[in-house]
Amino acid sequence: MSEFRGIPPGPNVGTQLKALRRKKKAADRAVNLVPATVGQAPEVVLQANRPPLSELTLANLQEWFDAQGWQPFEYQLQVWKAFQKGHSGLLHATTGAGKTLAVWLGALLRLAQLPKPRGAATRVMWITPMRALAADSTKALQQSLSALVGDCDVALQTGDTDSAARAAILRNPPFALVTTPESLTLMFTRASSQPNLSKLQVLVVDEWHELIGNKRGVQLQLAIARLARINPGLQVWGLSATLGNLPVAMDVLLHPVKNHAKSTLVQGKLPKQLIIDSLIPDTFERFPWGGHLGLNQLEFVAREIDQSASTLVFTNTRSQAEIWYQALLEARPDYAGLLALHHGSLDKTVRDWVEQGLKNGSLKAVVCTSSLDLGVDFLPVERVIQIGSPKGVARLLQRAGRSGHAPGRPSRITVVPTHALELVEAAAARHAAQQKQIESRFSPQAPLDVLVQHLVTVAMGTGFKPDELFAEVCTTSAYENLSRSQFDWALAFVEKGGESLAAYPDYQRVAADEDGIYRVPRRDIARRHAMSVGTIVSDAAMHVAWMTGGRLGTIEEGFIARLKTGDCFSFAGRVLELVKVRDMTAYVRKANRKKATVPQWQGGKMPLSSELAHASLQMLELAHQAISSGKKTTLPELRALESLLALQMRWSALPNTGNLLIEALHSKEGHHLFVYPFEGRTVHIGLASLLAWRASRHKPGTFSIAMNDYGFELLSAEPVNWHEWIAGSLAQAPLFSTENLFEDVLACLNASELAQRRFREIARIAGLVFQGFPGAGKSAKQLQASSGLFFEVFKKHDQNNLLLDQAQREALEQELDLKRMEAALCAIHRKTLVFKSIDRPTPFAFPLLIERLRETVSTEKLSDRVARMVAELEKAAQV
């Protein structure tokens, strides 16, 4: 069969594609009515004699709902009334509960009250974090709009919009525009966009929980501040599904406009059934270790797919998705053409095909990653399966909501553990979800790289006066504590290039004219800046393309660099043979082999969230009580683990919310210390390094470190008197002190290396490193060399450069999560020490030993060595 770009492999693919095209043409010709769903708009419901927007009333909406046999939800009515009062706000409701319709119809009601601006103008802007979601949102808004009023339209503008369409939108602004944060920011680079933006009356931010915690959210805050300044009456609304700190999230979003309108927080409480359960195998190993990927549960997953019309199989990493896709095809060859793969590295054509197949119900299952977490409505999906622990409560709820994605429909997610202890996390996630213990997200504070980019953006458009722009920037939550000296440094940096770049004209990006207004003086600088707007800094990647034409997606450059011509690897659900590498593209053809190397993407391991970690300790506390009293727990996950947990208690103890378990072991490898804070692997990296460094100040020594989400191991060749240094009150133990934490962390870790790694992203956002024009991109080595050169130059010749300080701060906050580390140490101070000297690895210590063994060079297979170790420990457990 000939290759077709974007279609998963297997027989009958061409036939299915033709069928899909026929269905689409038929749908385009017909008015397609779908069964009415309470609180949500149907596909198309056209009304005769649709009135102009100015005549739309709440009664009209009620009549329209009545005609469909619906009743608006109470929270939808709250949003509509708040809009009509001129309020801004945040709507929080579960996925699939009708949030879009609530805010969209509220905006229409409000705009019906307000006078129409003179001339054509965009009155509503709808911001979405994803291009795919933008297309779906445009369709959904237009459908309800077409049913209610007759004089309005909706347009779409993203990075995929061609120049002709952009020019048409600029000439004839639509009533509503759906776009992304980056496309909105690009509008500020064109002075011709400003008259239209000044007439904007409503701004809606969809999926706000996905933006608030990163620099894209900061960029959007700056855009809102600019819009609010040129139109003080602007109403801003956010939509969110999974957030634990709603008042804070609303304040961040509305900070620039809170003095201009009252704010309203609406929580959509619906009687939506949520089912969270776990796959519990018949038998479980008492000495678990990560890395199985849950494939021993493959038949169960295949049976669940068999029994459901449409299933999403979520994995936490792209590598895991590739492996599961191939395994399911081998287990069910008849799934060929009905099973698809979806992750962020696949080409857009592939992802579009998969999403269309989910929408029209032609796909039976899709193996996916977080690329399908958000917004696109897949009503046919009945089941969601999560491979491995979700590592966070919000992520679990978001993915569960992809099934039954409509009001009144139950959502169900089943967790398939990849090792025994993930059953504890599954029970904990369900408990935390029931208790509404959802993770909070906070805005980054004063990232100067984003500010530097914003200064050039505004200078390209209308230009700015420093005093006015400083006041505007400080209305945002992210920059409310920005000092004037920091702002002036950023301005000097883009005006003169700072102390070390003053001699280079390319870094003199803005200049004041005779009126004191700062503008971009050169067209080539403006062009480069327009190509670089945004804060998304993707991993260094190269394209994967067929020799015969057509792209499959992108893959990390470092992985391809390790391959030779003729080597095979698995990607996009296929086994591929590398033919050649040219111009940042890996050219491939189909391989005859069935097995191949699976790429590993950076950032693959998600750390356990604080909320899920705390809930896991609560589950272990319940298990301890049940085992000690001889009673059976009501939680099926803990009942399945009773043998493992009882053995842990017999040989050592169980961690819980009130104690810190520490185990000491002497083996032929050396002297081991196992510590179980249950704070996630990111924090454990820092804690392990900190303890090792502080211990070495008492007695010089070298330590090997291993960690997972539950704890960490320190291994030394020489004995260490840990008990003496830690015994007694944990609050008094110097190893766990919070004093001089910042300085000690900098000393114990290669902070300079971490900061240099963060600086690559900062240099890109700040406009120091240009990634190249389309078709002439730079390689990862070139980008790293460029950013590394700037880093070294600033360290030697511009030590007061604030971007260096930002790189160090971000390294500590994001790479090591210093705030959470400090919170973990404070929590440890409140706990009771349980120090156990053990004779052999316990069920909790065993996975830490295996983590370290992965890093050692050995001629024998890891699985063979693990099997021998498990056999020895099981034999000891029988005694």
Coordinates of N, CA and C in Angstrom, one line a residue, residues 171-372:
R171 N -9.1 44.4 7.0 CA -9.9 45.4 6.2 C -11.4 45.3 6.7
N172 N -11.9 44.1 7.0 CA -13.3 44.0 7.4 C -13.3 43.2 8.7
P173 N -13.1 43.9 9.8 CA -13.1 43.2 11.1 C -14.4 42.4 11.4
P174 N -14.3 41.2 11.8 CA -15.5 40.4 12.1 C -16.0 40.9 13.5
F175 N -17.3 40.5 13.7 CA -17.9 40.8 15.0 C -17.2 40.1 16.1
A176 N -16.8 38.9 15.9 CA -16.0 38.1 16.9 C -14.8 37.5 16.3
L177 N -13.7 37.5 17.0 CA -12.5 36.9 16.5 C -11.9 35.9 17.5
V178 N -11.7 34.7 17.0 CA -11.1 33.6 17.8 C -9.6 33.5 17.5
T179 N -8.8 33.6 18.5 CA -7.3 33.7 18.2 C -6.6 33.1 19.4
T180 N -5.2 33.1 19.4 CA -4.4 32.6 20.4 C -3.6 33.8 21.1
P181 N -3.0 33.6 22.2 CA -2.2 34.7 22.9 C -1.2 35.3 22.0
E182 N -0.5 34.4 21.2 CA 0.6 34.9 20.3 C 0.0 35.8 19.2
S183 N -1.1 35.3 18.6 CA -1.7 36.1 17.5 C -2.2 37.5 18.0
L184 N -2.7 37.5 19.2 CA -3.1 38.8 19.8 C -2.0 39.7 20.0
T185 N -0.9 39.2 20.5 CA 0.3 40.0 20.7 C 0.8 40.6 19.4
L186 N 0.8 39.7 18.4 CA 1.2 40.2 17.0 C 0.4 41.4 16.5
M187 N -0.8 41.5 16.9 CA -1.7 42.6 16.5 C -1.1 43.9 17.1
F188 N -0.4 43.9 18.2 CA 0.1 45.1 18.8 C 1.3 45.6 18.0
T189 N 1.9 44.7 17.2 CA 3.1 45.1 16.4 C 2.7 45.9 15.2
R190 N 1.4 46.0 14.8 CA 0.9 46.7 13.7 C 0.1 47.9 14.1
A191 N 0.5 49.1 13.8 CA -0.2 50.3 14.1 C -1.6 50.3 13.5
S192 N -1.8 49.6 12.3 CA -3.0 49.6 11.6 C -4.1 48.8 12.4
S193 N -3.6 47.9 13.4 CA -4.6 47.1 14.1 C -5.2 47.9 15.3
Q194 N -4.6 49.0 15.7 CA -5.0 49.7 16.9 C -6.4 50.2 16.8
P195 N -6.8 50.8 15.7 CA -8.2 51.4 15.7 C -9.3 50.3 16.0
N196 N -9.1 49.1 15.4 CA -10.0 48.0 15.7 C -9.9 47.5 17.1
L197 N -8.7 47.4 17.6 CA -8.6 46.9 19.0 C -9.2 47.9 20.0
S198 N -9.2 49.2 19.7 CA -9.7 50.2 20.6 C -11.2 50.1 20.7
K199 N -11.9 49.3 19.8 CA -13.3 49.2 19.9 C -13.8 47.9 20.5
L200 N -12.8 47.1 20.9 CA -13.1 45.8 21.6 C -13.8 46.0 22.9
Q201 N -14.9 45.2 23.1 CA -15.7 45.4 24.3 C -15.7 44.2 25.2
V202 N -15.4 43.0 24.7 CA -15.4 41.8 25.5 C -14.2 40.9 25.1
L203 N -13.5 40.5 26.1 CA -12.3 39.5 25.9 C -12.6 38.3 26.7
V204 N -12.6 37.1 26.1 CA -12.8 35.8 26.8 C -11.6 35.0 26.6
V205 N -11.1 34.5 27.8 CA -9.9 33.6 27.8 C -10.4 32.2 28.1
D206 N -10.3 31.3 27.2 CA -10.7 29.9 27.4 C -9.5 29.1 28.0
E207 N -9.8 28.1 28.8 CA -8.8 27.2 29.4 C -7.8 28.1 30.2
W208 N -8.2 29.0 31.0 CA -7.3 29.9 31.7 C -6.3 29.1 32.6
H209 N -6.8 27.9 33.1 CA -5.9 27.2 34.0 C -4.6 26.7 33.3
E210 N -4.7 26.6 31.9 CA -3.5 26.2 31.2 C -2.6 27.3 30.9
L211 N -3.0 28.6 31.1 CA -2.1 29.7 30.8 C -1.6 30.4 32.1
I212 N -2.3 30.4 33.2 CA -2.0 31.2 34.3 C -0.6 30.9 34.8
G213 N -0.1 29.7 34.8 CA 1.1 29.3 35.4 C 2.3 29.4 34.6
N214 N 2.3 30.0 33.4 CA 3.5 30.1 32.5 C 3.6 31.4 31.9
K215 N 4.7 31.6 31.1 CA 4.9 32.9 30.5 C 3.9 33.2 29.4
R216 N 3.3 32.2 28.8 CA 2.2 32.6 27.9 C 1.1 33.4 28.6
G217 N 0.8 33.0 29.8 CA -0.1 33.7 30.6 C 0.3 35.1 31.0
V218 N 1.6 35.3 31.2 CA 2.2 36.6 31.5 C 2.1 37.5 30.2
Q219 N 2.4 36.9 29.1 CA 2.2 37.6 27.8 C 0.8 38.1 27.6
L220 N -0.2 37.2 28.0 CA -1.6 37.6 27.9 C -2.0 38.6 28.9
Q221 N -1.4 38.6 30.1 CA -1.7 39.7 31.1 C -1.3 41.0 30.5
L222 N -0.1 41.1 29.9 CA 0.4 42.3 29.3 C -0.6 42.8 28.2
A223 N -1.1 41.9 27.4 CA -2.0 42.2 26.3 C -3.3 42.8 26.9
I224 N -3.8 42.1 27.9 CA -5.0 42.6 28.6 C -4.8 44.0 29.1
A225 N -3.7 44.2 29.7 CA -3.4 45.6 30.3 C -3.4 46.6 29.2
R226 N -2.9 46.3 28.0 CA -2.9 47.2 26.9 C -4.3 47.5 26.4
L227 N -5.1 46.4 26.3 CA -6.4 46.6 25.8 C -7.3 47.4 26.8
A228 N -7.1 47.1 28.1 CA -7.8 47.8 29.1 C -7.5 49.3 29.1
R229 N -6.3 49.6 28.8 CA -5.9 51.0 28.8 C -6.5 51.8 27.6
I230 N -6.6 51.1 26.5 CA -7.2 51.9 25.3 C -8.7 51.8 25.3
N231 N -9.3 50.8 26.1 CA -10.7 50.7 26.3 C -11.1 50.4 27.7
P232 N -11.2 51.4 28.6 CA -11.4 51.2 30.0 C -12.7 50.4 30.3
G233 N -13.6 50.4 29.4 CA -14.8 49.6 29.7 C -14.8 48.1 29.3
L234 N -13.6 47.7 29.0 CA -13.4 46.3 28.5 C -13.9 45.3 29.6
Q235 N -14.7 44.3 29.2 CA -15.1 43.2 30.1 C -14.2 42.0 29.8
V236 N -13.7 41.4 30.8 CA -12.8 40.2 30.6 C -13.4 39.0 31.4
W237 N -13.5 37.9 30.7 CA -14.0 36.7 31.4 C -13.1 35.5 31.0
G238 N -12.9 34.7 32.1 CA -12.1 33.5 31.9 C -12.9 32.2 32.1
L239 N -12.5 31.1 31.4 CA -13.2 29.8 31.6 C -12.1 28.9 32.1
S240 N -12.5 28.1 33.1 CA -11.5 27.1 33.7 C -12.2 25.9 34.1
A241 N -11.5 24.8 34.1 CA -12.2 23.5 34.5 C -11.5 22.9 35.7
T242 N -10.2 23.1 35.9 CA -9.5 22.4 37.0 C -8.6 23.4 37.7
L243 N -9.0 24.0 38.7 CA -8.1 24.9 39.5 C -8.4 24.8 41.0
G244 N -7.4 24.9 41.8 CA -7.7 24.9 43.3 C -7.7 26.2 43.9
N245 N -7.2 27.3 43.2 CA -7.1 28.6 43.8 C -7.9 29.6 43.0
L246 N -9.2 29.4 42.9 CA -10.0 30.2 42.0 C -10.0 31.7 42.2
P247 N -10.1 32.2 43.5 CA -10.0 33.7 43.7 C -8.7 34.3 43.2
V248 N -7.6 33.6 43.5 CA -6.3 34.1 43.0 C -6.2 34.1 41.5
A249 N -6.7 33.0 40.9 CA -6.7 32.9 39.4 C -7.6 34.0 38.8
M250 N -8.7 34.3 39.4 CA -9.5 35.4 38.9 C -8.8 36.7 39.0
D251 N -8.2 36.9 40.1 CA -7.5 38.2 40.4 C -6.4 38.4 39.4
V252 N -5.6 37.4 39.0 CA -4.5 37.5 38.1 C -5.1 37.9 36.7
L253 N -6.2 37.2 36.3 CA -6.8 37.5 35.0 C -7.3 38.9 34.9
L254 N -8.0 39.4 36.0 CA -8.7 40.6 35.9 C -7.9 41.8 36.5
H255 N -6.7 41.6 36.9 CA -5.9 42.6 37.6 C -5.9 43.9 36.9
P256 N -5.7 43.9 35.5 CA -5.7 45.2 34.8 C -7.0 45.9 34.7
V257 N -8.1 45.1 34.9 CA -9.5 45.7 34.7 C -10.3 45.8 35.9
K258 N -9.7 45.4 37.1 CA -10.6 45.3 38.3 C -11.0 46.6 38.8
N259 N -10.4 47.7 38.4 CA -10.8 49.0 38.8 C -11.9 49.6 37.9
H260 N -12.1 48.9 36.8 CA -13.1 49.4 35.8 C -14.4 48.7 35.8
A261 N -14.5 47.5 36.4 CA -15.7 46.7 36.5 C -15.7 45.8 37.7
K262 N -16.8 45.5 38.2 CA -16.9 44.6 39.3 C -16.6 43.2 38.8
S263 N -16.1 42.3 39.7 CA -15.8 41.0 39.2 C -16.7 39.9 39.9
T264 N -17.0 38.9 39.2 CA -17.9 37.8 39.6 C -17.2 36.5 39.4
L265 N -17.2 35.6 40.4 CA -16.7 34.3 40.3 C -17.9 33.3 40.3
V266 N -18.0 32.6 39.3 CA -19.2 31.7 39.1 C -18.6 30.2 39.1
Q267 N -19.2 29.4 40.0 CA -18.8 28.0 40.0 C -20.0 27.2 39.5
G268 N -19.8 26.5 38.4 CA -20.9 25.7 37.9 C -20.9 24.3 38.5
K269 N -21.8 24.2 39.5 CA -22.0 22.9 40.2 C -23.1 22.1 39.6
L270 N -22.7 21.0 38.9 CA -23.6 20.2 38.2 C -23.6 18.8 38.8
P271 N -24.7 18.1 38.7 CA -24.8 16.7 39.2 C -24.2 15.7 38.2
K272 N -22.9 15.9 37.9 CA -22.3 15.1 36.9 C -21.6 13.9 37.6
Q273 N -21.9 12.7 37.1 CA -21.3 11.5 37.7 C -19.9 11.3 37.3
L274 N -19.0 11.2 38.2 CA -17.6 10.9 37.9 C -17.2 9.6 38.5
I275 N -16.7 8.7 37.7 CA -16.3 7.4 38.1 C -14.8 7.3 37.9
I276 N -14.1 7.1 39.0 CA -12.6 6.9 39.0 C -12.4 5.5 39.6
D277 N -11.9 4.6 38.8 CA -11.6 3.3 39.3 C -10.2 2.8 38.9
S278 N -9.8 1.7 39.3 CA -8.4 1.2 39.0 C -8.5 -0.2 38.5
L279 N -7.6 -0.6 37.6 CA -7.4 -2.0 37.2 C -6.6 -2.6 38.3
I280 N -7.1 -3.7 38.9 CA -6.4 -4.4 40.0 C -6.1 -5.8 39.4
P281 N -4.9 -6.1 39.1 CA -4.5 -7.4 38.6 C -4.7 -8.5 39.7
D282 N -4.8 -9.7 39.2 CA -5.0 -10.8 40.1 C -3.8 -11.0 41.1
T283 N -2.6 -10.7 40.6 CA -1.4 -10.8 41.5 C -0.6 -9.6 41.3
F284 N 0.2 -9.3 42.4 CA 1.1 -8.1 42.4 C 2.4 -8.5 43.0
E285 N 3.5 -8.0 42.4 CA 4.8 -8.2 43.0 C 4.9 -7.4 44.3
R286 N 5.5 -8.0 45.3 CA 5.7 -7.3 46.6 C 6.9 -6.4 46.6
F287 N 7.7 -6.5 45.5 CA 8.9 -5.6 45.4 C 8.8 -5.0 44.0
P288 N 8.0 -3.9 44.0 CA 7.7 -3.2 42.7 C 8.9 -2.4 42.2
W289 N 8.9 -2.2 40.9 CA 9.9 -1.3 40.3 C 9.3 -0.7 39.0
G290 N 9.6 0.5 38.8 CA 9.1 1.2 37.6 C 9.7 0.7 36.4
G291 N 9.1 1.0 35.2 CA 9.7 0.6 33.9 C 8.9 -0.5 33.2
H292 N 7.9 -1.1 33.9 CA 7.1 -2.1 33.2 C 6.2 -1.5 32.1
L293 N 5.9 -0.2 32.3 CA 4.9 0.5 31.5 C 3.6 -0.2 31.4
G294 N 3.3 -1.0 32.4 CA 1.9 -1.6 32.5 C 1.6 -2.6 31.4
L295 N 2.5 -3.0 30.5 CA 2.2 -3.8 29.4 C 1.7 -5.2 29.8
N296 N 1.9 -5.6 31.0 CA 1.4 -6.9 31.4 C -0.1 -6.8 31.6
Q297 N -0.7 -5.5 31.6 CA -2.1 -5.3 31.6 C -2.7 -5.1 30.2
L298 N -2.0 -5.4 29.2 CA -2.4 -5.1 27.8 C -3.7 -5.7 27.5
E299 N -3.9 -7.0 27.9 CA -5.1 -7.7 27.5 C -6.4 -7.0 28.1
F300 N -6.2 -6.6 29.4 CA -7.3 -5.9 30.0 C -7.7 -4.6 29.2
V301 N -6.7 -3.8 28.9 CA -7.0 -2.6 28.1 C -7.6 -2.9 26.8
A302 N -7.1 -3.9 26.1 CA -7.7 -4.3 24.8 C -9.2 -4.7 25.0
R303 N -9.5 -5.5 26.1 CA -10.9 -5.9 26.3 C -11.8 -4.7 26.6
E304 N -11.3 -3.7 27.3 CA -12.1 -2.5 27.5 C -12.4 -1.7 26.2
I305 N -11.4 -1.7 25.4 CA -11.6 -1.0 24.1 C -12.6 -1.8 23.3
D306 N -12.5 -3.1 23.3 CA -13.5 -4.0 22.6 C -14.9 -3.6 23.0
Q307 N -15.1 -3.3 24.3 CA -16.5 -3.2 24.9 C -17.0 -1.8 24.7
S308 N -16.2 -0.8 24.3 CA -16.6 0.6 24.2 C -16.6 1.0 22.7
A309 N -17.5 1.9 22.4 CA -17.6 2.4 21.0 C -16.4 3.3 20.7
S310 N -15.9 4.1 21.7 CA -14.7 4.9 21.5 C -14.0 5.1 22.8
T311 N -12.7 5.0 22.7 CA -11.9 5.0 24.0 C -10.6 5.9 23.7
L312 N -10.3 6.7 24.8 CA -9.0 7.4 24.8 C -8.1 6.7 25.8
V313 N -6.9 6.3 25.3 CA -5.9 5.7 26.2 C -4.8 6.7 26.5
F314 N -4.8 7.3 27.6 CA -3.9 8.4 28.0 C -2.6 7.8 28.5
T315 N -1.5 8.3 28.1 CA -0.2 7.9 28.7 C 0.5 9.2 29.1
N316 N 1.5 9.1 30.0 CA 2.1 10.4 30.5 C 3.3 10.8 29.6
T317 N 3.8 10.0 28.7 CA 4.9 10.4 27.9 C 4.6 10.0 26.4
R318 N 5.3 10.7 25.5 CA 5.2 10.3 24.1 C 5.8 8.9 23.8
S319 N 6.9 8.6 24.5 CA 7.5 7.3 24.3 C 6.6 6.2 24.7
Q320 N 5.9 6.4 25.8 CA 4.9 5.4 26.3 C 3.8 5.2 25.3
A321 N 3.3 6.4 24.7 CA 2.3 6.3 23.8 C 2.7 5.5 22.5
E322 N 3.9 5.7 22.0 CA 4.4 4.9 20.9 C 4.4 3.4 21.2
I323 N 4.9 3.1 22.4 CA 5.0 1.7 22.8 C 3.6 1.0 22.9
W324 N 2.7 1.7 23.5 CA 1.3 1.2 23.7 C 0.6 1.1 22.4
Y325 N 0.8 2.0 21.5 CA 0.1 1.9 20.2 C 0.5 0.7 19.5
Q326 N 1.8 0.4 19.4 CA 2.4 -0.8 18.7 C 1.9 -2.0 19.4
A327 N 1.9 -2.1 20.8 CA 1.5 -3.2 21.5 C 0.0 -3.6 21.3
L328 N -0.9 -2.5 21.3 CA -2.3 -2.8 21.0 C -2.5 -3.3 19.6
L329 N -1.8 -2.8 18.6 CA -2.0 -3.3 17.3 C -1.5 -4.8 17.2
E330 N -0.5 -5.1 17.9 CA 0.0 -6.5 17.9 C -1.1 -7.4 18.6
A331 N -1.7 -6.9 19.7 CA -2.7 -7.7 20.4 C -4.0 -7.8 19.6
R332 N -4.3 -6.8 18.9 CA -5.6 -6.7 18.1 C -5.3 -6.3 16.7
P333 N -4.8 -7.2 15.8 CA -4.5 -6.7 14.4 C -5.7 -6.1 13.7
D334 N -6.9 -6.6 14.1 CA -8.1 -6.0 13.5 C -8.4 -4.6 13.8
Y335 N -7.6 -4.0 14.8 CA -7.7 -2.6 15.1 C -7.1 -1.7 14.0
A336 N -6.4 -2.3 13.1 CA -5.7 -1.5 12.1 C -6.7 -0.6 11.3
G337 N -6.4 0.7 11.3 CA -7.3 1.6 10.7 C -8.4 2.2 11.6
L338 N -8.6 1.5 12.8 CA -9.5 2.0 13.8 C -8.8 2.5 15.0
L339 N -7.5 2.2 15.1 CA -6.7 2.7 16.3 C -5.7 3.7 15.8
A340 N -5.6 4.8 16.5 CA -4.7 5.9 16.1 C -3.8 6.4 17.2
L341 N -2.9 7.2 16.9 CA -1.9 7.7 17.8 C -1.9 9.2 17.7
H342 N -1.8 9.9 18.9 CA -1.9 11.4 18.9 C -0.9 11.9 20.0
H343 N 0.1 12.6 19.6 CA 0.9 13.3 20.6 C 1.5 14.6 19.9
G344 N 2.1 15.4 20.7 CA 2.5 16.8 20.2 C 3.6 16.8 19.2
S345 N 4.3 15.7 19.0 CA 5.4 15.6 18.0 C 5.0 15.2 16.7
L346 N 3.7 14.7 16.6 CA 3.2 14.3 15.3 C 2.9 15.5 14.4
D347 N 2.9 15.3 13.1 CA 2.6 16.4 12.2 C 1.2 16.9 12.4
K348 N 0.9 18.1 12.1 CA -0.5 18.6 12.3 C -1.5 17.9 11.4
T349 N -1.1 17.4 10.2 CA -2.1 16.7 9.4 C -2.5 15.4 10.1
V350 N -1.5 14.7 10.7 CA -1.8 13.5 11.4 C -2.8 13.8 12.6
R351 N -2.5 14.8 13.4 CA -3.3 15.1 14.5 C -4.7 15.6 14.1
D352 N -4.8 16.3 13.0 CA -6.1 16.8 12.5 C -6.9 15.6 12.1
W353 N -6.3 14.6 11.4 CA -7.0 13.4 11.0 C -7.6 12.6 12.2
V354 N -6.7 12.5 13.2 CA -7.2 11.8 14.4 C -8.3 12.5 15.1
E355 N -8.2 13.8 15.3 CA -9.3 14.5 15.9 C -10.6 14.5 15.2
Q356 N -10.5 14.5 13.8 CA -11.7 14.4 13.0 C -12.3 13.0 13.2
G357 N -11.5 12.0 13.3 CA -12.0 10.6 13.4 C -12.7 10.4 14.8
L358 N -12.2 11.1 15.8 CA -12.8 11.1 17.1 C -14.2 11.8 17.1
K359 N -14.2 12.9 16.4 CA -15.5 13.6 16.4 C -16.6 12.9 15.7
N360 N -16.2 12.3 14.5 CA -17.3 11.6 13.8 C -17.5 10.1 14.2
G361 N -16.7 9.7 15.1 CA -16.9 8.3 15.6 C -16.3 7.2 14.8
S362 N -15.4 7.5 13.8 CA -14.9 6.5 12.9 C -13.7 5.8 13.6
L363 N -13.1 6.3 14.6 CA -12.0 5.7 15.3 C -12.5 5.0 16.6
K364 N -12.0 3.8 16.8 CA -12.5 3.0 18.0 C -11.6 3.4 19.2
A365 N -10.4 3.8 19.0 CA -9.5 4.1 20.1 C -8.4 5.0 19.7
V366 N -7.9 5.8 20.5 CA -6.7 6.7 20.3 C -5.8 6.6 21.5
V367 N -4.5 6.3 21.2 CA -3.5 6.3 22.3 C -2.9 7.7 22.2
C368 N -2.9 8.4 23.4 CA -2.6 9.8 23.3 C -1.8 10.3 24.6
T369 N -1.4 11.5 24.5 CA -0.7 12.2 25.7 C -1.5 13.4 26.1
S370 N -0.9 14.3 26.7 CA -1.6 15.6 27.1 C -2.1 16.4 25.9
S371 N -1.6 16.0 24.7 CA -2.1 16.7 23.5 C -3.6 16.7 23.3
L372 N -4.3 15.7 24.0 CA -5.7 15.7 23.9 C -6.4 16.0 25.2

